[in-house]
Short mmCIF file of C-alpha atoms in Angstrom, two decimals:
data_model
loop_
_atom_site.label_atom_id
_atom_site.label_comp_id
_atom_site.label_asym_id
_atom_site.label_seq_id
_atom_site.Cartn_x
_atom_site.Cartn_y
_atom_site.Cartn_z
CA ARG A 1 -13.58 -8.07 3.28
CA ARG A 2 -14.22 -4.61 4.71
CA ALA A 3 -17.96 -4.39 4.36
CA ARG A 4 -18.56 -2.26 7.42
CA PRO A 5 -17.62 1.42 7.26
CA LEU A 6 -16.04 3.07 10.26
CA VAL A 7 -18.83 4.60 12.35
CA ARG A 8 -18.06 6.97 15.16
CA PRO A 9 -19.22 5.11 18.28
CA ARG A 10 -21.67 6.73 20.66
CA PRO A 11 -20.82 6.95 24.36
CA GLY A 12 -22.41 4.17 26.36
CA ARG A 13 -22.30 0.41 26.23
CA GLY A 14 -19.53 -0.84 24.00
CA TYR A 15 -17.88 2.56 23.60
CA SER A 16 -14.76 1.73 25.62
CA GLU A 17 -14.38 -1.64 23.93
CA ARG A 18 -14.61 -0.04 20.50
CA MET A 19 -12.01 2.56 21.40
CA ARG A 20 -9.62 -0.10 22.70
CA PHE A 21 -10.09 -2.10 19.49
CA LEU A 22 -9.29 0.90 17.27
CA THR A 23 -6.26 1.75 19.39
CA ARG A 24 -4.88 -1.76 19.03
CA LYS A 25 -5.35 -1.63 15.26
CA THR A 26 -3.37 1.60 14.97
CA ASP A 27 -0.53 0.72 17.36
CA MET A 28 2.63 -0.51 15.65
CA VAL A 29 3.88 -3.84 16.93
CA ASP A 30 7.59 -4.23 17.67
CA ALA A 31 9.83 -7.05 16.47
CA GLU A 32 9.73 -8.87 19.80
CA ARG A 33 5.93 -9.06 19.87
CA ALA A 34 5.36 -9.71 16.15
CA LEU A 35 3.89 -13.02 14.99
CA PRO A 36 6.50 -15.65 14.06
CA GLY A 37 5.25 -16.33 10.53
CA ARG A 38 6.57 -19.26 8.50
CA GLU A 39 9.24 -20.34 6.05
CA GLU A 40 6.86 -21.31 3.25
CA ALA A 41 6.10 -18.54 0.75
CA MET A 42 2.57 -17.96 -0.49
CA PRO A 43 1.75 -19.69 -3.80
CA VAL A 44 1.67 -17.08 -6.55
CA PRO A 45 -0.31 -17.23 -9.83
CA GLU A 46 1.83 -17.55 -12.92
CA ARG A 47 0.29 -14.67 -14.88
CA HIS A 48 -1.28 -11.26 -14.30
CA VAL A 49 -5.02 -11.49 -14.97
CA VAL A 50 -5.08 -8.18 -16.89
CA LEU A 51 -1.59 -7.78 -18.36
CA GLY A 52 -0.79 -11.43 -18.96
CA THR A 53 2.73 -10.98 -17.61
CA PRO A 54 4.52 -12.91 -14.85
CA LEU A 55 3.97 -11.79 -11.26
CA GLN A 56 7.34 -13.07 -10.06
CA PRO A 57 10.91 -12.61 -11.32
CA PRO A 58 12.93 -13.06 -13.35
CA PHE A 59 11.65 -10.06 -15.28
CA PRO A 60 13.02 -8.88 -18.65
CA ASP A 61 16.25 -6.90 -18.64
CA GLY A 62 15.91 -3.15 -18.39
CA LEU A 63 12.80 -3.13 -16.20
CA GLU A 64 12.75 -1.53 -12.76
CA ARG A 65 10.77 -2.13 -9.60
CA ALA A 66 8.80 0.23 -7.37
CA ILE A 67 6.89 -0.62 -4.20
CA PHE A 68 4.12 1.51 -2.72
CA ALA A 69 1.61 1.24 0.12
CA LEU A 70 -1.43 3.50 0.02
CA GLY A 71 -4.31 1.79 1.77
CA CYS A 72 -6.36 -1.16 0.57
CA PHE A 73 -4.18 -2.94 -1.96
CA TRP A 74 -7.10 -3.98 -4.17
CA GLY A 75 -7.68 -0.46 -5.43
CA ALA A 76 -4.02 0.50 -5.19
CA GLU A 77 -2.97 -2.27 -7.57
CA ARG A 78 -5.59 -1.22 -10.12
CA LEU A 79 -4.23 2.34 -10.10
CA PHE A 80 -0.85 1.09 -11.29
CA TRP A 81 -1.72 -1.68 -13.74
CA GLN A 82 -3.63 0.94 -15.74
CA VAL A 83 -0.50 3.05 -16.27
CA PRO A 84 1.07 2.64 -19.74
CA GLY A 85 4.60 1.35 -19.41
CA VAL A 86 3.86 -0.82 -16.36
CA TYR A 87 4.89 -4.40 -17.11
CA THR A 88 3.27 -6.15 -14.15
CA THR A 89 1.86 -5.57 -10.68
CA ALA A 90 1.26 -7.72 -7.63
CA VAL A 91 -0.11 -7.17 -4.13
CA GLY A 92 1.59 -8.23 -0.96
CA TYR A 93 2.85 -7.22 2.44
CA SER A 94 5.94 -5.20 3.34
CA GLY A 95 7.37 -3.00 6.05
CA GLY A 96 6.93 -5.42 8.95
CA TYR A 97 8.59 -8.28 10.78
CA THR A 98 6.60 -11.48 10.19
CA PRO A 99 7.95 -13.64 7.33
CA ASN A 100 5.37 -14.88 4.81
CA PRO A 101 2.34 -13.58 6.70
CA THR A 102 -1.27 -14.39 5.89
CA TYR A 103 -3.89 -11.73 5.24
CA GLU A 104 -5.56 -12.49 8.57
CA GLU A 105 -2.26 -12.06 10.39
CA VAL A 106 -1.58 -8.71 8.72
CA CYS A 107 -5.10 -7.52 9.61
CA SER A 108 -4.45 -8.38 13.26
CA ALA A 109 -1.85 -5.57 13.39
CA GLN A 110 0.61 -8.09 14.84
CA THR A 111 2.99 -8.34 11.88
CA GLY A 112 3.93 -4.70 11.30
CA HIS A 113 3.28 -4.98 7.56
CA ALA A 114 1.47 -2.58 5.28
CA GLU A 115 -0.62 -3.72 2.32
CA ALA A 116 1.72 -2.99 -0.59
CA VAL A 117 1.87 -3.06 -4.37
CA LEU A 118 4.86 -4.20 -6.40
CA VAL A 119 5.10 -2.29 -9.68
CA VAL A 120 7.49 -3.51 -12.39
CA TYR A 121 7.86 -0.90 -15.11
CA ASP A 122 9.79 0.06 -18.22
CA PRO A 123 11.65 3.32 -17.45
CA ALA A 124 11.84 4.02 -21.19
CA ALA A 125 8.04 4.12 -21.30
CA VAL A 126 7.06 5.56 -17.91
CA THR A 127 9.15 7.48 -15.41
CA TYR A 128 9.35 6.87 -11.69
CA GLU A 129 8.12 10.43 -11.22
CA ALA A 130 4.92 9.52 -13.10
CA LEU A 131 4.41 6.58 -10.75
CA LEU A 132 4.98 8.88 -7.78
CA ARG A 133 2.31 11.20 -9.11
CA GLN A 134 -0.10 8.25 -9.34
CA PHE A 135 0.80 7.38 -5.76
CA TRP A 136 0.32 10.86 -4.28
CA GLU A 137 -2.90 11.62 -6.15
CA GLY A 138 -4.39 8.15 -5.57
CA HIS A 139 -4.86 8.47 -1.80
CA ASP A 140 -4.75 10.90 1.12
CA PRO A 141 -1.21 10.68 2.52
CA THR A 142 -2.06 12.74 5.63
CA GLN A 143 -4.21 10.18 7.45
CA GLY A 144 -1.63 8.20 9.42
CA MET A 145 -2.70 4.66 10.29
CA ARG A 146 -5.77 4.67 8.11
CA GLN A 147 -7.12 5.37 4.65
CA GLY A 148 -10.72 6.51 4.60
CA ASN A 149 -12.88 3.95 6.39
CA ASP A 150 -10.01 1.45 6.56
CA VAL A 151 -8.29 1.72 9.94
CA GLY A 152 -5.12 -0.05 11.01
CA THR A 153 -1.36 -0.12 10.64
CA GLN A 154 -1.65 -2.14 7.40
CA TYR A 155 -3.27 0.87 5.69
CA ARG A 156 -0.49 3.36 6.35
CA SER A 157 1.14 5.22 3.47
CA MET A 158 4.65 4.12 2.48
CA ILE A 159 7.17 4.40 -0.34
CA PHE A 160 9.84 1.71 -0.49
CA TRP A 161 12.70 2.98 -2.64
CA THR A 162 14.82 0.47 -4.56
CA SER A 163 17.66 2.82 -5.57
CA ASP A 164 19.25 6.07 -4.47
CA ALA A 165 17.63 7.81 -7.44
CA GLN A 166 14.18 6.62 -6.34
CA ARG A 167 14.88 7.79 -2.79
CA ASP A 168 15.85 11.26 -3.94
CA GLN A 169 12.84 11.58 -6.23
CA ALA A 170 10.46 10.30 -3.55
CA LEU A 171 11.72 12.82 -0.99
CA ALA A 172 11.58 15.68 -3.50
CA SER A 173 8.06 14.75 -4.55
CA ARG A 174 6.91 14.63 -0.94
CA ASP A 175 8.19 18.14 -0.28
CA VAL A 176 6.56 19.55 -3.41
CA PHE A 177 3.24 17.80 -2.77
CA GLN A 178 3.28 18.90 0.87
CA GLU A 179 3.27 22.51 -0.28
CA ARG A 180 0.27 21.85 -2.52
CA LEU A 181 -1.60 20.03 0.25
CA ARG A 182 -0.91 22.72 2.81
CA ALA A 183 -2.20 25.37 0.42
CA ALA A 184 -5.39 23.31 0.04
CA GLY A 185 -5.91 23.09 3.80
CA TYR A 186 -4.53 19.62 4.46
CA GLY A 187 -2.20 18.65 7.29
CA GLU A 188 1.23 17.09 7.26
CA ILE A 189 2.10 14.09 5.10
CA THR A 190 2.54 10.93 7.19
CA THR A 191 4.00 8.80 4.38
CA GLU A 192 7.05 6.75 5.40
CA ILE A 193 9.84 6.79 2.80
CA VAL A 194 12.16 3.88 3.51
CA ALA A 195 14.60 1.53 1.80
CA GLU A 196 13.14 -1.54 0.14
CA GLN A 197 12.18 -4.28 2.58
CA PRO A 198 11.12 -7.89 1.93
CA PHE A 199 7.96 -8.04 -0.17
CA TYR A 200 5.77 -11.06 0.61
CA TYR A 201 3.20 -11.89 -2.04
CA ALA A 202 -0.40 -11.96 -0.84
CA GLU A 203 -2.82 -14.83 -1.37
CA GLU A 204 -3.95 -15.66 -4.91
CA TYR A 205 -7.47 -14.29 -4.42
CA HIS A 206 -6.08 -10.83 -3.64
CA GLN A 207 -4.05 -10.60 -6.86
CA GLN A 208 -5.82 -8.30 -9.38
CA TYR A 209 -8.92 -8.57 -7.21
CA LEU A 210 -10.83 -5.72 -8.86
CA ALA A 211 -10.28 -7.23 -12.31
CA LYS A 212 -11.92 -10.44 -11.09
CA HIS A 213 -14.60 -8.54 -9.13
CA PRO A 214 -15.26 -5.22 -10.92
CA ASP A 215 -17.88 -4.21 -8.35
CA GLY A 216 -15.63 -5.11 -5.42
CA TYR A 217 -14.72 -2.83 -2.56
CA CYS A 218 -12.24 -0.02 -3.10
CA GLY A 219 -11.63 2.30 -0.17
CA LEU A 220 -9.16 4.64 -1.85
CA GLY A 221 -9.91 8.28 -2.37
CA GLY A 222 -7.51 11.07 -3.25
CA THR A 223 -7.45 14.61 -1.95
CA GLY A 224 -8.26 16.19 -5.28
CA VAL A 225 -4.96 18.08 -5.08
CA SER A 226 -2.86 17.78 -8.23
CA CYS A 227 0.74 16.66 -7.94
CA PRO A 228 2.94 18.52 -10.46
CA VAL A 229 4.62 16.49 -13.16
CA GLY A 230 7.99 18.17 -12.60
CA LEU A 231 8.15 16.88 -9.03
CA ALA A 232 11.76 17.66 -8.32
CA THR A 233 11.49 21.24 -9.47
CA GLY A 234 7.89 21.96 -8.45
#
């Protein structure tokens, strides 16, 4: 999938072509130039490979949804299905324009989507703040259109809030974590915090990928900076 790490190109033959390629991958497409997509939704497996729960609604009463993007969604999904109180997770695409995109289309940087994780959780068992902590500590939110060796608009950091309460907690957590990052020598957080947008499920082989392939690729790496539990108060 992403077998080749990003290598800084040397000046000379191929240098300009490589630079143009990387620029295209990190330039956001606009709605007018985005791929048209399709009406048919991606087939979705009935059950979560690890949790045994449904990947699609309807979900039991009382559960809430959270949606995050933090780089390669293989490793990102694993971060969240391991959290006690999480009912189910699924990977997909959000934040763009193309309806029901394919993985190849998203990787072309012509859909505007980020690789995202849907997290359905029991708020009586795990708080949204705890999920935010998992999000902030699970990747480097200062890298813009990349995450480690993975380069492109689909790897950008995003929080999609599904309620006003989630929005307020996400913004507060960003401000608190920014202080911690700055003290540790990191730059400004580039995470987009936006209202929930359509979530398009990814192909079956991407769902719970690292459970099916334990030695599979995972490009996520945190900063090593701890995000405080009391996010809103610091």
